[in-house]
Tab-separated table of C-alpha atoms and ligand atoms in Angstrom:
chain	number	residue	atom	x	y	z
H	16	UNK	CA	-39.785	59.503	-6.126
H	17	UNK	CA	-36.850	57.296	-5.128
H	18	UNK	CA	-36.292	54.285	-6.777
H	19	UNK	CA	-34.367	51.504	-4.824
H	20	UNK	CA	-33.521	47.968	-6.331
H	21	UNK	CA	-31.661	45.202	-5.055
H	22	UNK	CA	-30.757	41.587	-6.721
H	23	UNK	CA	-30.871	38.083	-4.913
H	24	UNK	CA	-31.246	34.311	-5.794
H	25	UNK	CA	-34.115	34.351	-2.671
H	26	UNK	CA	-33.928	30.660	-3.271
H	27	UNK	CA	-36.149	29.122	-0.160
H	28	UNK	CA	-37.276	32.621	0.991
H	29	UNK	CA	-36.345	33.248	4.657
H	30	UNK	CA	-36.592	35.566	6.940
H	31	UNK	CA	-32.932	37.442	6.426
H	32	UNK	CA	-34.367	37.944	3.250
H	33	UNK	CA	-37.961	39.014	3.899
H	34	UNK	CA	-35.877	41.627	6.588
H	35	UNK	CA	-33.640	42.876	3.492
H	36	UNK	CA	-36.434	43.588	1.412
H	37	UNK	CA	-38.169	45.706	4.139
H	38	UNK	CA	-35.263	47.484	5.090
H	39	UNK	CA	-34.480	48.115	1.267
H	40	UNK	CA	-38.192	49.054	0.223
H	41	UNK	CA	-37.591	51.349	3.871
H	42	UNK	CA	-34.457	53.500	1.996
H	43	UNK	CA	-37.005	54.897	-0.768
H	44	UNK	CA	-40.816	55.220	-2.514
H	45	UNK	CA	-40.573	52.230	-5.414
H	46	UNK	CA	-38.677	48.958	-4.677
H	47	UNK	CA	-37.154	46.566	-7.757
H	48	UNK	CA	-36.045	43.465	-6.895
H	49	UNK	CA	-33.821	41.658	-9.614
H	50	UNK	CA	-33.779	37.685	-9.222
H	51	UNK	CA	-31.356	35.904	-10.797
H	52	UNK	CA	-32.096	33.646	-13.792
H	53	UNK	CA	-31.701	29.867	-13.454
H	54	UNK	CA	-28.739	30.175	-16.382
H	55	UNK	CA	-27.075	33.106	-14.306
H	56	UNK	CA	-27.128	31.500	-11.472
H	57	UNK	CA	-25.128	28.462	-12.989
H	58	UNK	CA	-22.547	30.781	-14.377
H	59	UNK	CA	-21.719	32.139	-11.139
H	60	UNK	CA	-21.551	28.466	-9.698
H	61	UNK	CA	-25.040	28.283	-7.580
H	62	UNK	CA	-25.955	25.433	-9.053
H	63	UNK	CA	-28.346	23.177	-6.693
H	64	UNK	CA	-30.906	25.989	-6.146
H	65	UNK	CA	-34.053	24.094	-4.904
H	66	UNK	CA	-36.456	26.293	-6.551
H	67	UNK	CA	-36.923	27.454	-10.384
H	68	UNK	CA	-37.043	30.978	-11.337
H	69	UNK	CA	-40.766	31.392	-11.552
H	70	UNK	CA	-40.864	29.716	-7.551
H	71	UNK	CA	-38.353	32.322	-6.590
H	72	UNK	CA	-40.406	35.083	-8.248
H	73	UNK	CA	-43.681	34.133	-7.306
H	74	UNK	CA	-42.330	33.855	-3.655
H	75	UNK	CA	-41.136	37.208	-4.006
H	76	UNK	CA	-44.183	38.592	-4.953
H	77	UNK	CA	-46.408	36.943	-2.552
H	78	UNK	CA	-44.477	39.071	0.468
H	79	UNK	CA	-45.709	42.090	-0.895
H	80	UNK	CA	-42.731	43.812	-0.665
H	81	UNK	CA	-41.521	44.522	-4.106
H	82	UNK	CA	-43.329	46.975	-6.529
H	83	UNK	CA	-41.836	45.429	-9.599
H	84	UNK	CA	-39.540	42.269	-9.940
H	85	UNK	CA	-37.050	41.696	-12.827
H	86	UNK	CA	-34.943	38.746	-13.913
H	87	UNK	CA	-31.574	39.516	-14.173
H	88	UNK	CA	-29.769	36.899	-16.374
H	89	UNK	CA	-26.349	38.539	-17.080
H	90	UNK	CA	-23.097	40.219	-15.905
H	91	UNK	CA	-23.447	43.989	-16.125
H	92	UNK	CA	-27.105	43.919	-16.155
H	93	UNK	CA	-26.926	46.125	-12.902
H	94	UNK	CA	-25.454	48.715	-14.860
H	95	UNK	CA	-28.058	48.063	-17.645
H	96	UNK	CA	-30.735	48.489	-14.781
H	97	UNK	CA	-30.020	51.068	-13.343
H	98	UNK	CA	-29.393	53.376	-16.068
H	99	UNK	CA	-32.716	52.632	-18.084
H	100	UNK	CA	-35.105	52.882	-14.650
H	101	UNK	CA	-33.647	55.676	-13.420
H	102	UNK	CA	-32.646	54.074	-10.477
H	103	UNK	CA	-31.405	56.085	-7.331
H	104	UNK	CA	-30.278	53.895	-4.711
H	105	UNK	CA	-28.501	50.296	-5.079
H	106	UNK	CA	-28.739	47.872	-2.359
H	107	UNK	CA	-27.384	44.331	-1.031
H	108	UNK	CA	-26.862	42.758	2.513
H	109	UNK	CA	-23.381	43.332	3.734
H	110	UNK	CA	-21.971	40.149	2.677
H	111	UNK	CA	-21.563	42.242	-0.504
H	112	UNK	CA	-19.565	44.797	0.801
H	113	UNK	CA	-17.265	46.847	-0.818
H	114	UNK	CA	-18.348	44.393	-4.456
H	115	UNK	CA	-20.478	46.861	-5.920
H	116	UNK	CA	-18.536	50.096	-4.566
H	117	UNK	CA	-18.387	50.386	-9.089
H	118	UNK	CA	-21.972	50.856	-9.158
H	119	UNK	CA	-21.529	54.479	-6.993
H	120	UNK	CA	-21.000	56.103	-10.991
H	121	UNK	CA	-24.172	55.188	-11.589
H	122	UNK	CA	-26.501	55.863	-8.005
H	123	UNK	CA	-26.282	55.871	-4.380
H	124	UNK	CA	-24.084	52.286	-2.928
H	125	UNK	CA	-25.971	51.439	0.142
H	126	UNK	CA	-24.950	47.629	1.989
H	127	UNK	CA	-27.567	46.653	4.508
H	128	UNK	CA	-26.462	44.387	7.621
H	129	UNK	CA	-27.193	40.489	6.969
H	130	UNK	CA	-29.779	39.079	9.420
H	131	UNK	CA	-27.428	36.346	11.009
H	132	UNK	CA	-28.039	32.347	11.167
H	133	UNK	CA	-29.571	31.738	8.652
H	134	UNK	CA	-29.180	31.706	4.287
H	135	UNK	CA	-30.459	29.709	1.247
H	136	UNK	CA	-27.348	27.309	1.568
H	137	UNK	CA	-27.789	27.136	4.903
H	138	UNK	CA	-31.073	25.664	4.034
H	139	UNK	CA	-30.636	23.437	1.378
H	140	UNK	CA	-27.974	21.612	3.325
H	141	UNK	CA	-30.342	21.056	5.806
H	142	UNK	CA	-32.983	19.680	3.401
H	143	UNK	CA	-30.700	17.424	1.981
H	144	UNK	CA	-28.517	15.480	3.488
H	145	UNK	CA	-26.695	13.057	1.631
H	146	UNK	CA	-23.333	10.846	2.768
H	147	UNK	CA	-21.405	9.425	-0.890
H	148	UNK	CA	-18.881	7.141	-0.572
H	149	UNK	CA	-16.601	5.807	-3.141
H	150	UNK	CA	-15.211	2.675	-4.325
H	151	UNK	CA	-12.213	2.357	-6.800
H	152	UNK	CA	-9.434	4.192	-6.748
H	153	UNK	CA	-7.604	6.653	-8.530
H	154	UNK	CA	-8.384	10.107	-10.165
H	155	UNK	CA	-11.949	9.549	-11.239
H	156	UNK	CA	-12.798	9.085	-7.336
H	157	UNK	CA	-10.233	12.015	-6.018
H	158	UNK	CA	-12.271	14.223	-9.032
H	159	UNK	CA	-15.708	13.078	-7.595
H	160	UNK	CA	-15.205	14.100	-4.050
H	161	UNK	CA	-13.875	16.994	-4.878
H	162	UNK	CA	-16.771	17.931	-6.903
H	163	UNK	CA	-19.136	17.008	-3.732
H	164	UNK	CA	-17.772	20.191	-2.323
H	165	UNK	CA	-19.504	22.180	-4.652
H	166	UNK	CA	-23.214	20.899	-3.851
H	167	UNK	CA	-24.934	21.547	-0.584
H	168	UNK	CA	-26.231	18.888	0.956
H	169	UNK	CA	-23.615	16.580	-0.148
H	170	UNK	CA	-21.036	14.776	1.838
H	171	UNK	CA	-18.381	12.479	1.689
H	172	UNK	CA	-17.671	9.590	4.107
H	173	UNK	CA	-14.566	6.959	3.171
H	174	UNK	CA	-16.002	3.781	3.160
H	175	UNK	CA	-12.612	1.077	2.468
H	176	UNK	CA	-13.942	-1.726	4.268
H	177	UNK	CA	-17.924	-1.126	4.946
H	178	UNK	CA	-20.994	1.134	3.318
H	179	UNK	CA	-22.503	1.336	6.889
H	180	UNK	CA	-23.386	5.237	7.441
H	181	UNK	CA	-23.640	6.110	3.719
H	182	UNK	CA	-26.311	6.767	2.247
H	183	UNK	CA	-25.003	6.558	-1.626
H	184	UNK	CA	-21.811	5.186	-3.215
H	185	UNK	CA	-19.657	6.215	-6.129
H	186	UNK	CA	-18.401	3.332	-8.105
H	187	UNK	CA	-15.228	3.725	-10.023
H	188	UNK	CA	-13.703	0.732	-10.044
H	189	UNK	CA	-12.524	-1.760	-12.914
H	190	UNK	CA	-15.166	-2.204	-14.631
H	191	UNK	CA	-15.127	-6.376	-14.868
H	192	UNK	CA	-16.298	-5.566	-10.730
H	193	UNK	CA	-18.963	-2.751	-11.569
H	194	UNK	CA	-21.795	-5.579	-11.505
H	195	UNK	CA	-20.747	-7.116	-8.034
H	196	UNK	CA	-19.986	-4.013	-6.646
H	197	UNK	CA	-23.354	-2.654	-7.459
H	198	UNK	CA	-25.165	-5.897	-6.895
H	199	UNK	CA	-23.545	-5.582	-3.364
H	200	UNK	CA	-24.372	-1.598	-2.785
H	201	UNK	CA	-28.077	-2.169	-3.573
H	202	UNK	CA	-28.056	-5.662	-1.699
H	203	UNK	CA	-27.499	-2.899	1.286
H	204	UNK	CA	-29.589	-0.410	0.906
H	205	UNK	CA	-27.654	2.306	-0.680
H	206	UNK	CA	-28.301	4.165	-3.922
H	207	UNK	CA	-25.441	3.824	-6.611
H	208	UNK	CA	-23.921	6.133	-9.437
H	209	UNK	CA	-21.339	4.118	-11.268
H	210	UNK	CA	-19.122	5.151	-14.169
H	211	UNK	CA	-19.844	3.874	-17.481
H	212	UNK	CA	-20.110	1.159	-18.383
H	213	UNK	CA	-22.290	0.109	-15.674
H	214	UNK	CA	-22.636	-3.518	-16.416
H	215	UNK	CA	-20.652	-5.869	-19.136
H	216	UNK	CA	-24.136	-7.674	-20.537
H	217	UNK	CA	-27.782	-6.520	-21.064
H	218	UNK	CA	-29.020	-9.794	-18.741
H	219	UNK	CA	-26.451	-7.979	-15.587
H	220	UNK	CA	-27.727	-4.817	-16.031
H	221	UNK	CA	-31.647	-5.533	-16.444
H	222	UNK	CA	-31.318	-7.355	-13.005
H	223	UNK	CA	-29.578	-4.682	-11.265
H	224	UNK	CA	-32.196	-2.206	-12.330
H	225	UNK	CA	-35.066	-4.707	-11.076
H	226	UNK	CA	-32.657	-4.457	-7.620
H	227	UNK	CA	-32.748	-1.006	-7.916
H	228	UNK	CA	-36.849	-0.640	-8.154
H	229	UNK	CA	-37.202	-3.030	-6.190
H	230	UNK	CA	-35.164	-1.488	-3.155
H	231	UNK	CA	-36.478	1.698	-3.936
H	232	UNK	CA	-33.064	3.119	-4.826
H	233	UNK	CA	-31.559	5.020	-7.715
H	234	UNK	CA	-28.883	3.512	-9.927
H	235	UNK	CA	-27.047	6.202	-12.113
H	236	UNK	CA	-25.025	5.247	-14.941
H	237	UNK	CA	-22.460	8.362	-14.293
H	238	UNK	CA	-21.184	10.110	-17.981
H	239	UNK	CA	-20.596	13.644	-17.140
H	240	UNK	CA	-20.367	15.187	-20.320
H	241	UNK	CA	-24.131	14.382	-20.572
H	242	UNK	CA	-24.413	17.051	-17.890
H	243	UNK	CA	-22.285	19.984	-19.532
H	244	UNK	CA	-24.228	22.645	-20.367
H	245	UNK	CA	-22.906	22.720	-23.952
H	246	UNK	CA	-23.562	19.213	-24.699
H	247	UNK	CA	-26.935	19.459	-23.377
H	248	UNK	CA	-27.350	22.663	-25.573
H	249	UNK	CA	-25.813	21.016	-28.788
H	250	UNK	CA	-28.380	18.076	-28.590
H	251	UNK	CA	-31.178	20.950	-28.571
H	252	UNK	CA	-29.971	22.924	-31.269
H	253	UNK	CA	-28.951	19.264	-33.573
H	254	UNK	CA	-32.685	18.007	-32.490
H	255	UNK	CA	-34.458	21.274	-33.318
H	256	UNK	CA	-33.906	21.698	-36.950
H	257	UNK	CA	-31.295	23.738	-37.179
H	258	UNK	CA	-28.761	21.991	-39.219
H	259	UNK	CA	-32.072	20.031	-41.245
H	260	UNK	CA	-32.207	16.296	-40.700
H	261	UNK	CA	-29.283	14.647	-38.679
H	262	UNK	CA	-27.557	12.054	-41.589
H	263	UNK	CA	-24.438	11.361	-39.755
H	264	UNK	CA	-22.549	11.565	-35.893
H	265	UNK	CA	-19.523	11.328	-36.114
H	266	UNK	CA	-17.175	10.986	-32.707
H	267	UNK	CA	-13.908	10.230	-31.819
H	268	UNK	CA	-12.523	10.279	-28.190
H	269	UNK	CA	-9.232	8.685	-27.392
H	270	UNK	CA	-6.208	9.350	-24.833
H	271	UNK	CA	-2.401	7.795	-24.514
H	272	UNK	CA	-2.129	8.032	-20.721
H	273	UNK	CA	-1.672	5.200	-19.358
H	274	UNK	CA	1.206	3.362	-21.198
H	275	UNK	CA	-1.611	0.523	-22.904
H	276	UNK	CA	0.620	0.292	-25.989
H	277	UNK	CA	3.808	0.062	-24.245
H	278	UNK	CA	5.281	-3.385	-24.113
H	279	UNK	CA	5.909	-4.570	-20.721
H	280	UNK	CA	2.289	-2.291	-19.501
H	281	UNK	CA	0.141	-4.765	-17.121
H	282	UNK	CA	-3.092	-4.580	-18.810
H	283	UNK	CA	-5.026	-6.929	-16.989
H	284	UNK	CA	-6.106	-4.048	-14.034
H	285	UNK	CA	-6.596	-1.260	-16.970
H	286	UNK	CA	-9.614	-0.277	-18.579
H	287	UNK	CA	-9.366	-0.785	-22.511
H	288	UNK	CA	-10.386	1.050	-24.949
H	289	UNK	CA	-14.131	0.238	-25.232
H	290	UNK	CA	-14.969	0.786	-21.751
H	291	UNK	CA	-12.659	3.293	-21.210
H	292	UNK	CA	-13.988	5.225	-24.167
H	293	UNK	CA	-17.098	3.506	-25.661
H	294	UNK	CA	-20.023	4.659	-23.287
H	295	UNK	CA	-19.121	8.598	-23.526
H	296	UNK	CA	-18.346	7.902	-27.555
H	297	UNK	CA	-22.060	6.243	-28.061
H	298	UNK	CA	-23.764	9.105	-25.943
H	299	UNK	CA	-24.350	11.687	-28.694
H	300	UNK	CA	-24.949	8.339	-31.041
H	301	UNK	CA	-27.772	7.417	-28.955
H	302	UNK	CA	-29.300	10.295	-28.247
H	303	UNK	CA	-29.420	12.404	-30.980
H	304	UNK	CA	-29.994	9.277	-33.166
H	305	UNK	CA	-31.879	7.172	-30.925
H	306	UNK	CA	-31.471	3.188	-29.593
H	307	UNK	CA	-33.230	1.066	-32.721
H	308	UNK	CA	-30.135	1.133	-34.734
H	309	UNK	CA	-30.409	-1.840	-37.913
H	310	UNK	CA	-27.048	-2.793	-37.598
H	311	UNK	CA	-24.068	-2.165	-35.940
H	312	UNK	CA	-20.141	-3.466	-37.128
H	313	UNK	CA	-17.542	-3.436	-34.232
H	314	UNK	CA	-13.703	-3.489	-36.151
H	315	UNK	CA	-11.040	-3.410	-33.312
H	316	UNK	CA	-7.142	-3.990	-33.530
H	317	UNK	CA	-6.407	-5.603	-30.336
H	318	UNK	CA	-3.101	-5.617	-28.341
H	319	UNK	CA	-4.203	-8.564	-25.726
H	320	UNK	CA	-7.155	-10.701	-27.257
H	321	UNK	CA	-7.061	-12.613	-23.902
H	322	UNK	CA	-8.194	-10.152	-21.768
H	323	UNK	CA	-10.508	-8.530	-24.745
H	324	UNK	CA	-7.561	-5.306	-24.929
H	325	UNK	CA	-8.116	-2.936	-27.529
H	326	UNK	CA	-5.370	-0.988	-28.720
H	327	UNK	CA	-8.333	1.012	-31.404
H	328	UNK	CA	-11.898	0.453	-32.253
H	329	UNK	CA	-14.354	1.808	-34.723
H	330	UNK	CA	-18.219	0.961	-34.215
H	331	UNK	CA	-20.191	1.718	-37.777
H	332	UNK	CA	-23.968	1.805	-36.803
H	333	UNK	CA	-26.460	1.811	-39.328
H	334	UNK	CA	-29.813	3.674	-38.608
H	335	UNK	CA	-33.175	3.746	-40.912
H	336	UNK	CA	-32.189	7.331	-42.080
H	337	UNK	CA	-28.727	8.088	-40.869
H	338	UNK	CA	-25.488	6.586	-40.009
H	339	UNK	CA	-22.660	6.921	-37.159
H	340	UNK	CA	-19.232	6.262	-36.696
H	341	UNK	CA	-17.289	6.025	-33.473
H	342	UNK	CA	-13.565	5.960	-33.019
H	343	UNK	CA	-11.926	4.833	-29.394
H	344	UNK	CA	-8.675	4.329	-28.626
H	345	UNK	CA	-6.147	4.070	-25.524
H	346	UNK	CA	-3.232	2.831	-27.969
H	347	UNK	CA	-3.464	5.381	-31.003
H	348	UNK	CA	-3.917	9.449	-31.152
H	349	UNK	CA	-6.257	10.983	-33.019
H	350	UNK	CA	-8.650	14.422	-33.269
H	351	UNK	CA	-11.068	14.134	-30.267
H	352	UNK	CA	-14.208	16.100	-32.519
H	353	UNK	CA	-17.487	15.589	-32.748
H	354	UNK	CA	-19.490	16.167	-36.154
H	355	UNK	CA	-23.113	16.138	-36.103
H	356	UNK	CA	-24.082	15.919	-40.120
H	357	UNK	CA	-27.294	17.724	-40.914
H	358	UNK	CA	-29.351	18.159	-44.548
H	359	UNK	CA	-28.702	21.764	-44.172
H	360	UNK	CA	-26.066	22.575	-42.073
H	361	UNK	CA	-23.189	20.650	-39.633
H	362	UNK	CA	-22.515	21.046	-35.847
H	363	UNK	CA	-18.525	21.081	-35.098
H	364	UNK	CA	-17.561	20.226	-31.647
H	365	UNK	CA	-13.886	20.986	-31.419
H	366	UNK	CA	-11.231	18.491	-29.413
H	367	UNK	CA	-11.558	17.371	-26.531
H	368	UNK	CA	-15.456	17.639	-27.443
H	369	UNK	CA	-16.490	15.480	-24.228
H	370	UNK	CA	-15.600	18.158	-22.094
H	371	UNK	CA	-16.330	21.467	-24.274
H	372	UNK	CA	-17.340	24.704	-23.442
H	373	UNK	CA	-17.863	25.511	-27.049
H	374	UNK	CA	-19.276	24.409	-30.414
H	375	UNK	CA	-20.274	25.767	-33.656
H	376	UNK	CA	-23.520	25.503	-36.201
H	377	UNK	CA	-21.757	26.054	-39.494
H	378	UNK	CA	-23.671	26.557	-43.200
H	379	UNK	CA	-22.500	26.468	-46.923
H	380	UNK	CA	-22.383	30.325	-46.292
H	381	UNK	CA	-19.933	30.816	-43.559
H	382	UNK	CA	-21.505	34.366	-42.751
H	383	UNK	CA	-24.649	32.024	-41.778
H	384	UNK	CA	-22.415	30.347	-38.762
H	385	UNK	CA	-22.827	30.789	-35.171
H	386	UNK	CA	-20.525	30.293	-32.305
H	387	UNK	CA	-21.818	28.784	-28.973
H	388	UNK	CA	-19.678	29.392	-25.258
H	389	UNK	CA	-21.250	28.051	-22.308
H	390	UNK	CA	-19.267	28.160	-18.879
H	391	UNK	CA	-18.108	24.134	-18.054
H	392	UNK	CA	-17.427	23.793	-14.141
H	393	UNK	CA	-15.860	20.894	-13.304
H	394	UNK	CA	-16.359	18.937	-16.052
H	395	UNK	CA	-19.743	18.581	-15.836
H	396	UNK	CA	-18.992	16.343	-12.646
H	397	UNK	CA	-21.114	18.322	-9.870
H	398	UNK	CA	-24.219	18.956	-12.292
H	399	UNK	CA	-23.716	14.836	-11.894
H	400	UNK	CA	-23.874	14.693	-8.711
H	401	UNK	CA	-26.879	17.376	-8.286
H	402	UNK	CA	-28.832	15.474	-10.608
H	403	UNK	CA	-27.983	12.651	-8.691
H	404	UNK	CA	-28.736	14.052	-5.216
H	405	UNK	CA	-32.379	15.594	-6.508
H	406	UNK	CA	-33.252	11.943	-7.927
H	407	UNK	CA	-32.287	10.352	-4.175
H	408	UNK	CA	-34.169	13.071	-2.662
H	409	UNK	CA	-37.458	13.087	-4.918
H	410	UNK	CA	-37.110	9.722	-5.809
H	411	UNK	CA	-37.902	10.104	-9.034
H	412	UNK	CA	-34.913	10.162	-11.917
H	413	UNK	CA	-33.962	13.663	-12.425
H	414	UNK	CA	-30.571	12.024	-14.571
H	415	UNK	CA	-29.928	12.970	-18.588
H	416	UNK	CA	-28.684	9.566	-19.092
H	417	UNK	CA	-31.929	7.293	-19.477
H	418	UNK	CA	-32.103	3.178	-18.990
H	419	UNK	CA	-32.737	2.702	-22.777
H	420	UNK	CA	-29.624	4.246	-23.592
H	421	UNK	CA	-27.742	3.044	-20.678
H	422	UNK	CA	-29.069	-0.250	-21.875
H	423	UNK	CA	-28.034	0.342	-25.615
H	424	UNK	CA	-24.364	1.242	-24.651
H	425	UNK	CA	-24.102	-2.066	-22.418
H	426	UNK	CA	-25.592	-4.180	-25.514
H	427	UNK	CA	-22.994	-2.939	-27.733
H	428	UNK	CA	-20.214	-3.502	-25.321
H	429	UNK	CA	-21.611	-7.273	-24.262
H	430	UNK	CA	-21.311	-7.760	-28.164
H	431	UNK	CA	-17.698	-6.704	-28.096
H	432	UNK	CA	-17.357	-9.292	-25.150
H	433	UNK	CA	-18.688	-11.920	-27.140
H	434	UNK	CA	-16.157	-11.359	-29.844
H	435	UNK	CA	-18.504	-9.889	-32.529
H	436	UNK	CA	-15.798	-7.940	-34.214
H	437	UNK	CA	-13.812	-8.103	-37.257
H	438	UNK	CA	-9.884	-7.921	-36.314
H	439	UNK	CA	-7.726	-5.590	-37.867
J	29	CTP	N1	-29.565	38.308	2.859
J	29	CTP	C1	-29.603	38.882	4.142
J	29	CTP	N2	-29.525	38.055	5.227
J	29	CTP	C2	-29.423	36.721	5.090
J	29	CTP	C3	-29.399	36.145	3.807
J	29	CTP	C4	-29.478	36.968	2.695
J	29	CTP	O1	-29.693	40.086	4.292
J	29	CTP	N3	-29.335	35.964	6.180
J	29	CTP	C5	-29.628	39.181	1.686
J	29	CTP	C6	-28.396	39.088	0.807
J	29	CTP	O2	-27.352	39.872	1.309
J	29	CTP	C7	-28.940	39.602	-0.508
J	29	CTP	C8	-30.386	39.105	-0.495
J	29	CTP	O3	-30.686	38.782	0.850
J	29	CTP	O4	-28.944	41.001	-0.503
J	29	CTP	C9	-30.581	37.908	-1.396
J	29	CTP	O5	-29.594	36.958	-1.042
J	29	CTP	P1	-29.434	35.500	-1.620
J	29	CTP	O6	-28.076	35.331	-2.147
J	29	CTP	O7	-30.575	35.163	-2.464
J	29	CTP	O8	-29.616	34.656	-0.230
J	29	CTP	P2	-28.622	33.755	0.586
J	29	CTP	O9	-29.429	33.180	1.732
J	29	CTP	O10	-27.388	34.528	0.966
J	29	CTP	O11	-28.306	32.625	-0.461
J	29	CTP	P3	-27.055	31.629	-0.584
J	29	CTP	O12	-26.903	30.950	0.744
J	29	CTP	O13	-27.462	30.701	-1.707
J	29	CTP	O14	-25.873	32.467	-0.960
């Protein structure tokens, strides 16, 4: 008997790949078809796949075609494969050509023409077509549309002077204009994801969410560390036990780039410490501790009390059964870490820990500790902006950030506003 087996994504199953699966099942007696795992896929940068794994498989199966399908979920798995079914003859479309010429050690290399006009991203794009444009300037708006490129569907359009012909806009700008500029955006129609914070005071942003549902259109309060995988993984692991109850999060994030403790540095179109810092800082807070703190202490050393400048500040919160501490600064240097404090163990998020690729779950007995690597692409920015584009498409809020959260960093900031701190 000859075995055959080929690997795919067969995200949307079309035709060209309904024709590859005949002509592979064609080469021999027994046909495997690998599909890749959701994870995998990520890893190798498809990352807006419409469908999940068990859609892609179950599509798979319903053609008939295969006699037994497999999930492949990592690098050198082919090798794996093929050695432990016996397998005789490897195959891919040609758009693989010459890529898996290693795999001749193992069985016969065979590339099969790709049907033209037409493929999964092909598709996709089609499905979803979405026009971003930005407002505000500098690198967090150059980063975004270069992230755009990585998600089907998504386009950018410049929109300087008017949001006609978009159908979404990325807000970026100082973040004393993120409430008009978002009042405005929804005002016309268009769906918004802003950077943090989103609003200076609980009142602003309760009314733009009412605009929001109202209009029918998503408003994303945009944090992309909340969409790298090993942040996403770390809250998991800290929420499922592993390291016993959580007592303490500890964070620090803070950055001297911009010259905010220099003396003669305009501060007045800067962002200062608390916003600039304070919504990414709170993140882990709030979710890993929740929003119904008891109390919260905001102690700040300022460098322009006029325009509410913080050189450093440390918000102590005070939960029913644990506390956290957050450090921000644009005018002082310290560790960027993260420490999640647990009854029976601690997680240790090295610096910069808002845009990690790695953490570990240490013990009392070191030989107890694990290590965690997951692959970061782009910051986290374009899982942003897929999460983004499948809540605008589905209209339902496919984000990691929710509104009570949003709405907890926001009251915490509004306090700051209100001078509710204790001067250092
Ligand atoms: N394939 C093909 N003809 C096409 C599209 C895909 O023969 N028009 C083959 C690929 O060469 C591969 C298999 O189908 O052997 C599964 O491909 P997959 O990557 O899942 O499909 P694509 O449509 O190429 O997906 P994408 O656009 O996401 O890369």
């Amino acid at each position: 008997m000859v075995k055959v087996i080929t690997y795919g994504t067969y995200d949307m199953l079309h035709y060209g790949h309904i024709r590859l699966l005949e002509r592979a099942r064609a080469l021999g007696d027994y046909l495997i078809v690998g599909i890749t795992s959701d994870d995998y896929d990520k890893t190798r940068g498809k990352i807006n796949l419409q469908q999940s794994l068990m859609e892609r498989i179950e599509a798979v199966r319903a053609t008939g075609i295969a006699d037994e399908i497999i999930v492949e979920e990592y690098e050198g798995q082919k090798i794996d494969d093929i050695r432990r079914l016996s397998i005789d003859i490897f195959t891919v479309g040609s758009d693989w050509e010459g890529y898996f010429d290693y795999l001749n050690e193992y069985c016969k290399v065979i590339y099969l023409p790709r049907t033209q006009g037409i493929s999964s991203s092909e598709l996709r794009a089609e499905k979803r077509k979405l026009t971003i444009g930005t407002i505000g300037e500098g690198n967090l708006c150059k980063k975004f549309v270069r992230e755009m490129e990585f998600v089907n569907g998504v386009e950018y359009k410049e929109c300087a002077n008017s949001l006609d012909g978009v159908d979404a806009v990325y807000i970026a700008s100082h973040p004393e204009h993120h409430y008009a500029d978002i009042k405005c955006a929804l005002e016309s129609g268009k769906h918004v994801i802003c950077e943090s914070p989103v609003a200076l005071s609980v009142t602003q942003y309760k009314e733009l969410i009412e605009l929001a549902d109202t209009n029918h259109l998503i408003l994303a309060d945009a944090i992309k560390t909340a969409y790298s995988t090993a942040y996403s993984r770390l809250l998991v692991i800290a929420k499922s036990g592993s390291i016993g109850d959580i007592v303490s999060v500890d964070v620090v994030c803070t950055s001297l780039v911009d010259g905010a403790g220099e003396p003669d540095t305009d501060l007045s179109k800067k962002q200062n410490s608390i916003c600039a810092w304070g919504p990414v800082a709170m993140l882990p807070v709030f979710q890993l501790l929740g929003i119904d703190y008891r109390d919260v202490q905001i102690i700040s050393k300022q460098i322009n009390k006029t325009l509410y400048y913080d050189a450093f500040t440390k918000i102590d919160f005070q939960f029913d059964k644990a506390v956290a501490s957050v450090k921000i600064a644009k005018a002082a240097k310290s560790e960027g870490e993260l420490i999640i404090t647990g009854t029976k163990g601690y997680i240790y998020v090295p610096a910069p820990w808002w845009k990690t690729d790695y953490f570990e779950v240490r013990y009392e007995d070191s030989a107890d500790n694990k290590r965690h690597f997951y692959q970061l692409d782009g910051e986290g920015i374009r899982y942003e902006i897929v999460a983004f584009a499948k809540s605008v498409e589905s209209g339902q809020n496919s984000l990691y950030i929710n509104r009570e959260t949003t709405q907890a960093i926001t009251g915490v900031i509004e306090k700051y506003y209100r001078g509710e701190f204790v001067e250092i």
